[in-house]
Tab-separated table of C-alpha atoms and ligand atoms in Angstrom:
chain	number	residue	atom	x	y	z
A	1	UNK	CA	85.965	92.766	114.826
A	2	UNK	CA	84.105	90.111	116.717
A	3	UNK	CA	81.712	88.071	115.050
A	4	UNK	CA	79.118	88.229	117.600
A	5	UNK	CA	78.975	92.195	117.239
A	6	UNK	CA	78.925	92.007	113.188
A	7	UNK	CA	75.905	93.796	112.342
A	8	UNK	CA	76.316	96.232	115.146
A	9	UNK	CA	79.700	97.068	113.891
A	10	UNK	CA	78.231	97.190	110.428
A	11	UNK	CA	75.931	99.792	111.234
A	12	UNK	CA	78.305	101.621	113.475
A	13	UNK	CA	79.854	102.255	110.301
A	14	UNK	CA	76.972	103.181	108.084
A	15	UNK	CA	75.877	105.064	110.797
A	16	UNK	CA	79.152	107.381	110.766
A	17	UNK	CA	78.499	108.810	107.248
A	18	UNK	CA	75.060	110.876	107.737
A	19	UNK	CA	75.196	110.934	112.049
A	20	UNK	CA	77.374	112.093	113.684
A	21	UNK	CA	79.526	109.462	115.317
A	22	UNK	CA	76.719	107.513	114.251
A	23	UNK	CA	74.892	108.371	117.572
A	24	UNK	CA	72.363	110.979	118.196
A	25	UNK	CA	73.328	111.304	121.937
A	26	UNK	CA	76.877	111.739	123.092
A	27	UNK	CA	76.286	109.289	126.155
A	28	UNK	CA	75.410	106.719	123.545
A	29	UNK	CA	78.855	106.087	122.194
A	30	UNK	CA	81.484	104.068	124.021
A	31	UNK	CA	84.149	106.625	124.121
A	32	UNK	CA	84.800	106.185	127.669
A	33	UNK	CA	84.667	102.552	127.658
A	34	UNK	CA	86.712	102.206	124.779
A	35	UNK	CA	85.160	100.595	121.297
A	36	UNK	CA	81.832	101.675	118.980
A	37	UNK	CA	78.125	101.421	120.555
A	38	UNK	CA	76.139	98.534	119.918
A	39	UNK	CA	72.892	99.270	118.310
A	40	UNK	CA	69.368	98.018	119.018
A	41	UNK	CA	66.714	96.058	117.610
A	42	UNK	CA	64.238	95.546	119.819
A	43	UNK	CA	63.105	95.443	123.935
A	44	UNK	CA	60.848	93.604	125.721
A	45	UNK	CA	59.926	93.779	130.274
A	46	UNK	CA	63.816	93.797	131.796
A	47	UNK	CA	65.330	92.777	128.380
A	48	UNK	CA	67.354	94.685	125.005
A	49	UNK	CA	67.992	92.904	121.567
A	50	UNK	CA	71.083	94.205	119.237
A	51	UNK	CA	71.046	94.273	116.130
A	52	UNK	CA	72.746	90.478	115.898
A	53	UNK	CA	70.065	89.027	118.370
A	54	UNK	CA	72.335	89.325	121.724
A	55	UNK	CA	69.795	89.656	124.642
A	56	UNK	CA	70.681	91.453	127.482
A	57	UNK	CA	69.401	92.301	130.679
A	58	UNK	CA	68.845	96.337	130.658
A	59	UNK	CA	70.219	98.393	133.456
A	60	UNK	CA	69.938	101.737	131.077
A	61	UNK	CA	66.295	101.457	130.281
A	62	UNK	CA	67.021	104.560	128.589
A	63	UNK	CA	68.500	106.163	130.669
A	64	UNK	CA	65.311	105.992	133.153
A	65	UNK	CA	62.304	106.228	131.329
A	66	UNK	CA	61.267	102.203	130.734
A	67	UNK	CA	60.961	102.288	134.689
A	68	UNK	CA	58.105	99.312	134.199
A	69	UNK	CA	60.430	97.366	131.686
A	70	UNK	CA	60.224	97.965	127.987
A	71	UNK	CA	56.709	97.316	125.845
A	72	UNK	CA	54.870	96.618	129.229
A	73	UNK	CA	51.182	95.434	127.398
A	74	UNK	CA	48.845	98.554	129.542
A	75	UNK	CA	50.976	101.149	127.825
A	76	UNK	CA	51.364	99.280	124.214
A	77	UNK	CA	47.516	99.627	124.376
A	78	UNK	CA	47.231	103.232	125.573
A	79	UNK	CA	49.515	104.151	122.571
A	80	UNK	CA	48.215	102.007	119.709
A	81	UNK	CA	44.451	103.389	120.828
A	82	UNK	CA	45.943	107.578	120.818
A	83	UNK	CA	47.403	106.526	117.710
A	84	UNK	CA	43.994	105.790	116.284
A	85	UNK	CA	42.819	109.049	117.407
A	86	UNK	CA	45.297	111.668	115.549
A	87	UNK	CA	49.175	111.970	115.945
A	88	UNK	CA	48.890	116.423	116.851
A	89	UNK	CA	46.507	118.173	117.015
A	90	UNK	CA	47.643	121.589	117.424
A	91	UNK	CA	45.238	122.384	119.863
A	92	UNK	CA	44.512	121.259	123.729
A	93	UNK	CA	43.185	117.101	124.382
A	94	UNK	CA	41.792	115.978	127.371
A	95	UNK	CA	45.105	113.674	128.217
A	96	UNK	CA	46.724	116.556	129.003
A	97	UNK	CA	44.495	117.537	131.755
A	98	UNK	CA	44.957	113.727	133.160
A	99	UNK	CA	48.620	113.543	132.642
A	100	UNK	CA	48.827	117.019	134.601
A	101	UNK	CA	46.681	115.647	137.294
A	102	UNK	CA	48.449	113.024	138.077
A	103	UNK	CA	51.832	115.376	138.309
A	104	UNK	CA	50.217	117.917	140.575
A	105	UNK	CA	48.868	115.124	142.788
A	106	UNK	CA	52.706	113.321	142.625
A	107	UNK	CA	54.432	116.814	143.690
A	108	UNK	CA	52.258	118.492	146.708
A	109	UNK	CA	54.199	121.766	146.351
A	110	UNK	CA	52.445	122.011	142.629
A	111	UNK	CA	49.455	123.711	141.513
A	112	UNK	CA	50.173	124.074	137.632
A	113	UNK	CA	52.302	121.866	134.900
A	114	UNK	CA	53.535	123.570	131.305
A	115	UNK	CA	54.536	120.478	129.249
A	116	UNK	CA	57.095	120.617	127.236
A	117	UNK	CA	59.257	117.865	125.109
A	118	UNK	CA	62.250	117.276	126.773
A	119	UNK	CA	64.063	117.847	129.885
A	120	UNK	CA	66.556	120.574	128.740
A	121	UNK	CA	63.282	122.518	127.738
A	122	UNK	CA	62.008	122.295	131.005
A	123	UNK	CA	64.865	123.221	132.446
A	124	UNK	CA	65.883	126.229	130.638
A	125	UNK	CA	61.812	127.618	130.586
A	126	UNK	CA	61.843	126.826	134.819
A	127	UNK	CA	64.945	129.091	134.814
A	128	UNK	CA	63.162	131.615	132.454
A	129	UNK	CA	60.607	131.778	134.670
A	130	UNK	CA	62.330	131.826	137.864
A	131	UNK	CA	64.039	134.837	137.063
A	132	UNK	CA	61.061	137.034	135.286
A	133	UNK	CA	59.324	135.550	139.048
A	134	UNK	CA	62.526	137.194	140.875
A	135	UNK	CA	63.183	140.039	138.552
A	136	UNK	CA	66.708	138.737	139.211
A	137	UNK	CA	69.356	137.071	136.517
A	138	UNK	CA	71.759	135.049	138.719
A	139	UNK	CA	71.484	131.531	139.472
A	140	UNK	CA	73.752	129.167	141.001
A	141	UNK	CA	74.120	125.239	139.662
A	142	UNK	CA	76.007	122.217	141.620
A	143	UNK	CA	79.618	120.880	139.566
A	144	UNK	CA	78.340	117.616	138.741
A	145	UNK	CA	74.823	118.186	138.059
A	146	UNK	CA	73.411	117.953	134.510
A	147	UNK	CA	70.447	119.848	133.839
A	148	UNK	CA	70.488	119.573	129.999
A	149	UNK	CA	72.247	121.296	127.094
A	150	UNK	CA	71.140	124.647	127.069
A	151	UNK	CA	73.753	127.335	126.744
A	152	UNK	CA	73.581	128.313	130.631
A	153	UNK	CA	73.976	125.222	131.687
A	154	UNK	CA	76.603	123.956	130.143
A	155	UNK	CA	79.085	124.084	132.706
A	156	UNK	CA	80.559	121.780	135.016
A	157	UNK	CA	77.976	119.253	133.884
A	158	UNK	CA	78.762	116.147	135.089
A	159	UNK	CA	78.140	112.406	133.136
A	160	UNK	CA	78.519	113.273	129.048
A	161	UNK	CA	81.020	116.012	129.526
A	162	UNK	CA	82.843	114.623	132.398
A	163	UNK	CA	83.514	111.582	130.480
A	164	UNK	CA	84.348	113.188	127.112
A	165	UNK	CA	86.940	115.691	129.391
A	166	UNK	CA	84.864	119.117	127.811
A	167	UNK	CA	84.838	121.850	130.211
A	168	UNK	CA	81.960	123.173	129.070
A	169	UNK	CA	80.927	122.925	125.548
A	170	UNK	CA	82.873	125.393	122.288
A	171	UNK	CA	80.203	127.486	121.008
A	172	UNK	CA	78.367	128.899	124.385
A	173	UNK	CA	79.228	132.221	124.567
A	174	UNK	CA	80.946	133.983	127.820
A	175	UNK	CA	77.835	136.318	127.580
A	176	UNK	CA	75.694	132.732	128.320
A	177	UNK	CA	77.157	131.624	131.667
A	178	UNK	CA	78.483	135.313	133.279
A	179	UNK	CA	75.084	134.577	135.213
A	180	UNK	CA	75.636	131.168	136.179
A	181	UNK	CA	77.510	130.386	139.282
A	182	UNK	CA	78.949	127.266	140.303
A	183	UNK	CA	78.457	125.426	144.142
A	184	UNK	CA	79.599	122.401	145.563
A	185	UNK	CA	77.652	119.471	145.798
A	186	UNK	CA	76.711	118.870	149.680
A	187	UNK	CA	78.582	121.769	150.599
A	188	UNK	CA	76.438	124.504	151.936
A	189	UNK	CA	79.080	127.098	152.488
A	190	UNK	CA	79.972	126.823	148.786
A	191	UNK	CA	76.414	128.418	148.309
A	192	UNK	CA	76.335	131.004	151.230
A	193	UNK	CA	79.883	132.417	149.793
A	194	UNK	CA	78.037	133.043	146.519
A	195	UNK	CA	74.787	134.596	148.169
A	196	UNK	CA	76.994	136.845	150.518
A	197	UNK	CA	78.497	138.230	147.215
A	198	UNK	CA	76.024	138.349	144.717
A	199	UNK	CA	72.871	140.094	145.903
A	200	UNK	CA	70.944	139.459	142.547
A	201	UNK	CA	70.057	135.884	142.345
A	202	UNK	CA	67.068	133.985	141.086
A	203	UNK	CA	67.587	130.350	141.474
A	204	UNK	CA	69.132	127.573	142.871
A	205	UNK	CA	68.982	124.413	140.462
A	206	UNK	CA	70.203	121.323	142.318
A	207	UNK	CA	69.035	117.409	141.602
A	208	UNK	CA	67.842	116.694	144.976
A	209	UNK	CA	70.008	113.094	144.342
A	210	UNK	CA	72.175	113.203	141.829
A	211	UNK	CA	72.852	110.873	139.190
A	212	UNK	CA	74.878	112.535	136.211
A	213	UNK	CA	78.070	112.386	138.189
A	214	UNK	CA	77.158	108.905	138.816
A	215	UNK	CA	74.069	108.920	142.001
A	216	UNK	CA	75.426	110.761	144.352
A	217	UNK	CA	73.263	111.472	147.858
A	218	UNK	CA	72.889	114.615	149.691
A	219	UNK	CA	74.043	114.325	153.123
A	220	UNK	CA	72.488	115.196	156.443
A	221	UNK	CA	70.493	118.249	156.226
A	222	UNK	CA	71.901	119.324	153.539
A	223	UNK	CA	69.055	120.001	151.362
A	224	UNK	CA	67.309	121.818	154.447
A	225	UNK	CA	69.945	123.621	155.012
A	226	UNK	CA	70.056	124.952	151.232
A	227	UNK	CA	65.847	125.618	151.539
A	228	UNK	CA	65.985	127.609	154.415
A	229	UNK	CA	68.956	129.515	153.552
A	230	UNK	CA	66.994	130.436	149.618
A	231	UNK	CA	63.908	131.560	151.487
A	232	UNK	CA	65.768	133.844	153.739
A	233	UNK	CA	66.373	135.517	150.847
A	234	UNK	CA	63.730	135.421	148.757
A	235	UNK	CA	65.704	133.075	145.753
A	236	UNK	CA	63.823	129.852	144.269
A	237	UNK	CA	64.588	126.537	144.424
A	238	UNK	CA	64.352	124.658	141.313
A	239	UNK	CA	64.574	120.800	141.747
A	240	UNK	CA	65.812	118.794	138.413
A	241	UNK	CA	63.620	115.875	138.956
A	242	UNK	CA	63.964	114.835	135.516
A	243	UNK	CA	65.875	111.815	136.753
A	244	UNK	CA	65.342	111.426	140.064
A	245	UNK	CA	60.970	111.777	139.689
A	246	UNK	CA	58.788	108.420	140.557
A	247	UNK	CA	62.338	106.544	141.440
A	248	UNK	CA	62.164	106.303	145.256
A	249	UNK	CA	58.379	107.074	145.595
A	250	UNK	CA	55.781	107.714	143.464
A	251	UNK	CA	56.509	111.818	143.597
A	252	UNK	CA	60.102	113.386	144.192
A	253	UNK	CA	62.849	112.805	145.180
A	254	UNK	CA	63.231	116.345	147.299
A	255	UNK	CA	60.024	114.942	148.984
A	256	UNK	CA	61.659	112.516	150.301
A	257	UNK	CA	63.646	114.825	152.250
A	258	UNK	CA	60.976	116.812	153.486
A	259	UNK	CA	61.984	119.810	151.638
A	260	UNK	CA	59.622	121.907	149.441
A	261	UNK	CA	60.737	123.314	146.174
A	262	UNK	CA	59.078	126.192	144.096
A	263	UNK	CA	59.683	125.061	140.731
A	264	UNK	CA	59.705	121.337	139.610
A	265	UNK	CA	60.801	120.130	136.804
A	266	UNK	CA	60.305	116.307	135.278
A	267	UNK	CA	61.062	114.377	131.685
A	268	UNK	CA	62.180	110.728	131.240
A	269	UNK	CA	59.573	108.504	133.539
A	270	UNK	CA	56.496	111.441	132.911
A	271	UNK	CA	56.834	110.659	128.910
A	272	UNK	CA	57.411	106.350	129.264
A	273	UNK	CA	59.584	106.325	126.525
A	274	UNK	CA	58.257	108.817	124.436
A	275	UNK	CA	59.385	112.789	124.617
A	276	UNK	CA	57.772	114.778	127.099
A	277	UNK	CA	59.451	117.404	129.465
A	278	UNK	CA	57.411	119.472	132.184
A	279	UNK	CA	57.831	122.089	134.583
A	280	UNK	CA	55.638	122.173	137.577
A	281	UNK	CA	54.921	125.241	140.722
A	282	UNK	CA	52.531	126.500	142.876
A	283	UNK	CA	49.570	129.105	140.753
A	284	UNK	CA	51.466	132.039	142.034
A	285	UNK	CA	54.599	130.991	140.138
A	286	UNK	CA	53.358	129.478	137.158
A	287	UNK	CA	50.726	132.513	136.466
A	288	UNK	CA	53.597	134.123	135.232
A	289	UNK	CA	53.411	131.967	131.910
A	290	UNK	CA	51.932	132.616	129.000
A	291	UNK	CA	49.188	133.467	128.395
A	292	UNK	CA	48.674	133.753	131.896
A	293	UNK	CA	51.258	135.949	132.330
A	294	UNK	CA	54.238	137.775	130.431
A	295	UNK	CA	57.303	134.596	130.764
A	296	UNK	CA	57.150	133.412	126.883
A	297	UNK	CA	56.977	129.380	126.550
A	298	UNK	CA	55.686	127.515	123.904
A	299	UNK	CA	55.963	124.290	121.396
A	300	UNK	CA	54.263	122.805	118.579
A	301	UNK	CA	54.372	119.156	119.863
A	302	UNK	CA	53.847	119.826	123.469
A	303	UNK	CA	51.418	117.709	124.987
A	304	UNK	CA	51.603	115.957	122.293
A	305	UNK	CA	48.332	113.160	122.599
A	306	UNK	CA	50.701	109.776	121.920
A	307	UNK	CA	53.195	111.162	124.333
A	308	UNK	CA	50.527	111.744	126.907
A	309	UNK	CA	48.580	108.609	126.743
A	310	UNK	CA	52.179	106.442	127.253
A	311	UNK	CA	52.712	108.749	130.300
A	312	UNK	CA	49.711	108.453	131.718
A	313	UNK	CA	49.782	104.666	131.300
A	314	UNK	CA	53.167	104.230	132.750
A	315	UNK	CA	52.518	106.396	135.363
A	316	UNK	CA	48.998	104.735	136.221
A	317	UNK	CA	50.830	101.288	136.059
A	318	UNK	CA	53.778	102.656	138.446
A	319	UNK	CA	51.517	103.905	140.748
A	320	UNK	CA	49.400	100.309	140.631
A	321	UNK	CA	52.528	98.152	140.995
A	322	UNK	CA	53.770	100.381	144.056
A	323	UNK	CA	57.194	98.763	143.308
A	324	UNK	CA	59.501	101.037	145.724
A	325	UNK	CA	59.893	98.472	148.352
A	326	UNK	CA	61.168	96.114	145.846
A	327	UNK	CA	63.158	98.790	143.929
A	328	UNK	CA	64.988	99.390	148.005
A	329	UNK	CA	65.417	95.204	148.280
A	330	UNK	CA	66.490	94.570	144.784
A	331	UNK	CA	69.004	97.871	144.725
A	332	UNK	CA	70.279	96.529	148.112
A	333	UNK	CA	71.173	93.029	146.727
A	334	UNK	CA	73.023	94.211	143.512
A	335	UNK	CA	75.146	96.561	146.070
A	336	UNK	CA	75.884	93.281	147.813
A	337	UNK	CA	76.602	91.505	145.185
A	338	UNK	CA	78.887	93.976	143.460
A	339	UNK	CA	80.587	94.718	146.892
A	340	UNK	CA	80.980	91.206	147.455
A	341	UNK	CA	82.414	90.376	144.145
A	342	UNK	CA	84.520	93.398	144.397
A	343	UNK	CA	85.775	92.338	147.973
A	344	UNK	CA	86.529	88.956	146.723
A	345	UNK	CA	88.813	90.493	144.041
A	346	UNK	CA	90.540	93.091	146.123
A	347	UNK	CA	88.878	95.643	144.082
A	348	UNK	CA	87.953	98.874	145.642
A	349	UNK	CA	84.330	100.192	145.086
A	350	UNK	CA	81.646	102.293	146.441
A	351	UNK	CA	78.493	102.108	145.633
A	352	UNK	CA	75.455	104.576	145.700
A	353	UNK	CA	71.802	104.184	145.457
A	354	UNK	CA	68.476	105.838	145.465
A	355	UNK	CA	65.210	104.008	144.991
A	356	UNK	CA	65.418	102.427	141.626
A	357	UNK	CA	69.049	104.662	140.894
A	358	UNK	CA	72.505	102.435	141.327
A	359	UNK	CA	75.928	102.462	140.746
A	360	UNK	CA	79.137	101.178	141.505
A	361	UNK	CA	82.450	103.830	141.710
A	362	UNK	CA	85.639	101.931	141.135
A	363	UNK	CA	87.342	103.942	143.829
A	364	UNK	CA	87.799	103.361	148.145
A	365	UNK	CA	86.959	107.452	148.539
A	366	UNK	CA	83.007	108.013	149.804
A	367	UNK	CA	81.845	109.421	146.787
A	368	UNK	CA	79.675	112.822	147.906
A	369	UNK	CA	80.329	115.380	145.120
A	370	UNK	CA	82.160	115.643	141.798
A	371	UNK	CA	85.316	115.903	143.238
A	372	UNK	CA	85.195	112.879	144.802
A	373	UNK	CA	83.196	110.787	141.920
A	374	UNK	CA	86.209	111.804	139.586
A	375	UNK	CA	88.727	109.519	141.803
A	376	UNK	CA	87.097	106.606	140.023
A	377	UNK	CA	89.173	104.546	138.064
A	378	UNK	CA	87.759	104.787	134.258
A	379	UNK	CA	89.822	102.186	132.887
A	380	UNK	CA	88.782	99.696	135.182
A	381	UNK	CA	85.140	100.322	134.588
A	382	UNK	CA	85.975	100.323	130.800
A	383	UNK	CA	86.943	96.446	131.563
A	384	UNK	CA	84.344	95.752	133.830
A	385	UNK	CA	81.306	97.364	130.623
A	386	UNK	CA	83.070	95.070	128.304
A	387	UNK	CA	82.982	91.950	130.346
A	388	UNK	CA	78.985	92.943	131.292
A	389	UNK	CA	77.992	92.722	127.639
A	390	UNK	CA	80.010	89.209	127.411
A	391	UNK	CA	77.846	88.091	129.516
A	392	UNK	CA	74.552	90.070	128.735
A	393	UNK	CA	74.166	93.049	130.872
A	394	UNK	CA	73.358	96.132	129.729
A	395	UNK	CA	74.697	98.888	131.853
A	396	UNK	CA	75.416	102.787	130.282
A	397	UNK	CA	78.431	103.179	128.908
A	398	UNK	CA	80.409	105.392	131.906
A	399	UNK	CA	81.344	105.274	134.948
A	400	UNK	CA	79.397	108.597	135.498
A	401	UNK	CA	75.815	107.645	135.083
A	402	UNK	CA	73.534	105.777	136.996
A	403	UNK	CA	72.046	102.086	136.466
A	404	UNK	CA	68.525	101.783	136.305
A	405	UNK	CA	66.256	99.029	137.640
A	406	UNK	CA	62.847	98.391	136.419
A	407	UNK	CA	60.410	96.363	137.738
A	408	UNK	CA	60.242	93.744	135.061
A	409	UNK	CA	63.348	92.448	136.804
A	410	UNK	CA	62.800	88.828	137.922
A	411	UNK	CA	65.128	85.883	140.296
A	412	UNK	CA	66.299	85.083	136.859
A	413	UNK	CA	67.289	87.781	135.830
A	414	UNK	CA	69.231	88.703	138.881
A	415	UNK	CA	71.072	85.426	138.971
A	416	UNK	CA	72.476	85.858	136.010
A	417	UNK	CA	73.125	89.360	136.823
A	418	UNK	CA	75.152	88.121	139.947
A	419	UNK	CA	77.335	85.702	137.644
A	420	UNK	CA	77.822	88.387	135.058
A	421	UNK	CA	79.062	91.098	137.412
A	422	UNK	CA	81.507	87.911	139.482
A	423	UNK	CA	83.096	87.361	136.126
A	424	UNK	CA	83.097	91.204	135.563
A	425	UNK	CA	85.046	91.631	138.770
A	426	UNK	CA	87.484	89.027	138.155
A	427	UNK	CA	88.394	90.904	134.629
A	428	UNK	CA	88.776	94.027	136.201
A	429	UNK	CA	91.302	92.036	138.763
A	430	UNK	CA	93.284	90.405	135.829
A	431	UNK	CA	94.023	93.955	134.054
A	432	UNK	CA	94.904	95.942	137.471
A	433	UNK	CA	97.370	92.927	137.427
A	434	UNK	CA	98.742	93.706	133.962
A	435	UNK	CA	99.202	97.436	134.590
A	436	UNK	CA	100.972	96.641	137.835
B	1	PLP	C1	68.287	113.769	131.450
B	1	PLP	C2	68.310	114.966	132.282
B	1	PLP	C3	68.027	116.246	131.771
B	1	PLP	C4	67.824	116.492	130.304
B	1	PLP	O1	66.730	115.839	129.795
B	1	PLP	P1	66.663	115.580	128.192
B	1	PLP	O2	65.304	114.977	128.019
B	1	PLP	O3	67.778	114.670	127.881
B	1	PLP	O4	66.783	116.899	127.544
B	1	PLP	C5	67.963	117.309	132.643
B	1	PLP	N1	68.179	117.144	133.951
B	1	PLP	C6	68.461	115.933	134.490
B	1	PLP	C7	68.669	115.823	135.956
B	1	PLP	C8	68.556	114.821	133.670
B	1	PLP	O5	68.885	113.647	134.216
């Protein structure tokens, strides 16, 4: 054990006897990397503490949310004044009205928002509701594309099952995914082969960019292509935006490419930390909720008022700092330098980014669906982690999600981020040497 990991490793193994691999997330345990997950003390703007007082520079920011760096002051007030207020209240606060506001103003092609608390609740109630909208059961997801836990879709799920090797999960019944059909990312005949066959589908759920299989783009017209072949037909688009929301603009992702979707759904940046999930469509669609309409939805703790007032903050400060042009600069000159650093070592990489969404693939193939993200070489990321905490960077633990930038991120902080990911490199060079 290494001293300067002690009280990590310490509670690593406390941890182990009442949670379950002493992590309450899969993706937060280093099984792909190799070795047990540090744990955390405390955050502060672009920076995480352990639990032995090792700072690093964090490109997780949990997994997306802490898009304005952690404990930014505007939303430590908001919170600490809600929390004067009442925790729940069981009933409807005016927060929610803002919060949904600002949502419907972020995503033009949205009229209505049902908040919920996490993303794989508004995921499986936008898929609910897409097929009581329909009156149609089918609906086809992209291999590689996570869209949360819930029984339907569970398979061919990209990041957390791709790096534990589950196809699927044990325990979700045949009966649970007979209606869910699997397409290739950036591959529109994948989808028209499906809709030639099947004549009863709802939905198409697809993350506009990707970024559980590591990010991953969609090419050309590809997302054009897939609207205008769903409204031929009269099936919904649902676009995952749980990740990919507020990262290249302050909106969607799908907007970006000038394609409308019917259903929306958000989590991680809309909550700032805290858990809140939402699904978003024009009146028409969302009528069909209760107790508008007959599609069943509910939740004690949604909209909850502490959970609103840290996404309204964070959303209100996002929108304030504007910081997409600096989110394209600073994403372009960590590509550089890991490309450079990587071509110094004769180490073959790609690497993809979206707004605020990066990461490197340690393999020479242009990485455009799952198939292609899974020629990355998983050891030599495994080196190149290890060597990034040496030297103080936080990024997730597998080669299948994406970094994060926030815009607490400073010169410093990207200096030493240059040296770290140099030395990082050169590892990664020394153990393809070994295995040679
Ligand atoms: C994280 C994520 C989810 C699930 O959200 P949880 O809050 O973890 O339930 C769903 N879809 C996408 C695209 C995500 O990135």
């Amino acid at each position: 054990m290494e001293q300067r990991f002690k009280k990590s490793e310490k509670l690593y193994n406390e941890g182990l006897v009442h949670l379950v691999g002493a992590v309450n997330s899969p993706v937060r345990a280093f099984k792909s990397v190799g070795g047990n997950p540090l744990f955390i003390k405390k955050a502060k703007g672009s920076k995480i503490i352990d639990a032995d007082g090792n700072k690093y520079i964090d490109y997780v920011l949990s997994y997306g949310p802490m898009i304005i760096g952690h404990r930014h002051k505007k939303v430590q007030k908001a919170i600490l004044k809600a929390l004067k207020k009442g925790y729940s209240f069981g009933a409807s606060s005016a927060d929610e009205i803002k919060l949904a506001k600002i949502i419907c103003d972020a995503f033009p092609s949205t009229d209505k928002v049902r908040f919920v608390n996490s993303g794989t609740e508004a995921v499986f109630s936008a898929i609910r509701l897409a097929r009581a909208f329909t009156g149609k059961d089918k609906i086809i997801k992209f291999a590689g594309c996570y869209h949360g836990h819930s029984d339907a879709l569970l398979v061919a799920a990209g990041s957390g099952l791709a790096t534990l090797s589950i196809p699927g999960s044990k325990g979700v019944p045949e009966e649970a995914v007979k209606n869910t059909l699997i397409a290739e990312y950036n591959n529109i005949d994948s989808v028209k082969q499906h809709l030639d066959k099947h004549q009863d589908i709802a939905a198409v759920i697809i993350e506009p960019v990707a970024g559980n299989m590591g990010v991953v783009l969609p090419e050309g017209d590809f997302l054009k292509e897939l609207k205008s072949l769903l409204q031929s037909k009269g099936i919904l688009l649902i676009a995952d935006e749980v990740m990919s929301g507020f990262r290249s603009k302050f909106g969607g992702a799908i907007d970006f490419f000038e394609v409308e979707p019917d259903i929306v759904c958000l989590g991680k940046v809309i909550g700032g930390g805290f858990p809140v999930g939402a699904y978003a469509a024009r009146n028409e669609i969302m009528e069909m909720v209760a107790p508008l309409g007959p599609v069943y939805q509910a939740g004690t703790l949604s909209g909850n008022p502490i959970a609103m007032a840290a996404g309204i903050s964070t959303l209100l400060e996002l929108k304030r700092q504007n910081p997409y042009e600096d989110f394209n600069k600073n994403a372009e000159r960590l590509e550089r330098i890991i490309f450079n650093a990587a071509t110094e070592n004769n180490i073959d990489v790609v690497v993809n980014r979206f707004g605020s969404m990066i990461n490197p693939f340690f393999t020479k193939e242009n990485v455009i669906d799952f198939k292609s993200a899974q020629t990355s070489d998983t050891e030599a990321f495994g080196v190149f982690f290890w060597e990034l905490i040496q030297q103080g960077l936080f990024i997730p633990p597998s080669q299948y999600e994406s970094w994060f930038l926030s815009s607490a991120l400073s010169e410093e902080d990207f200096e030493k981020t240059e040296k770290a990911i140099n030395a990082a490199m050169k590892k990664v060079a020394e153990f393809k040497k070994t295995i040679n």
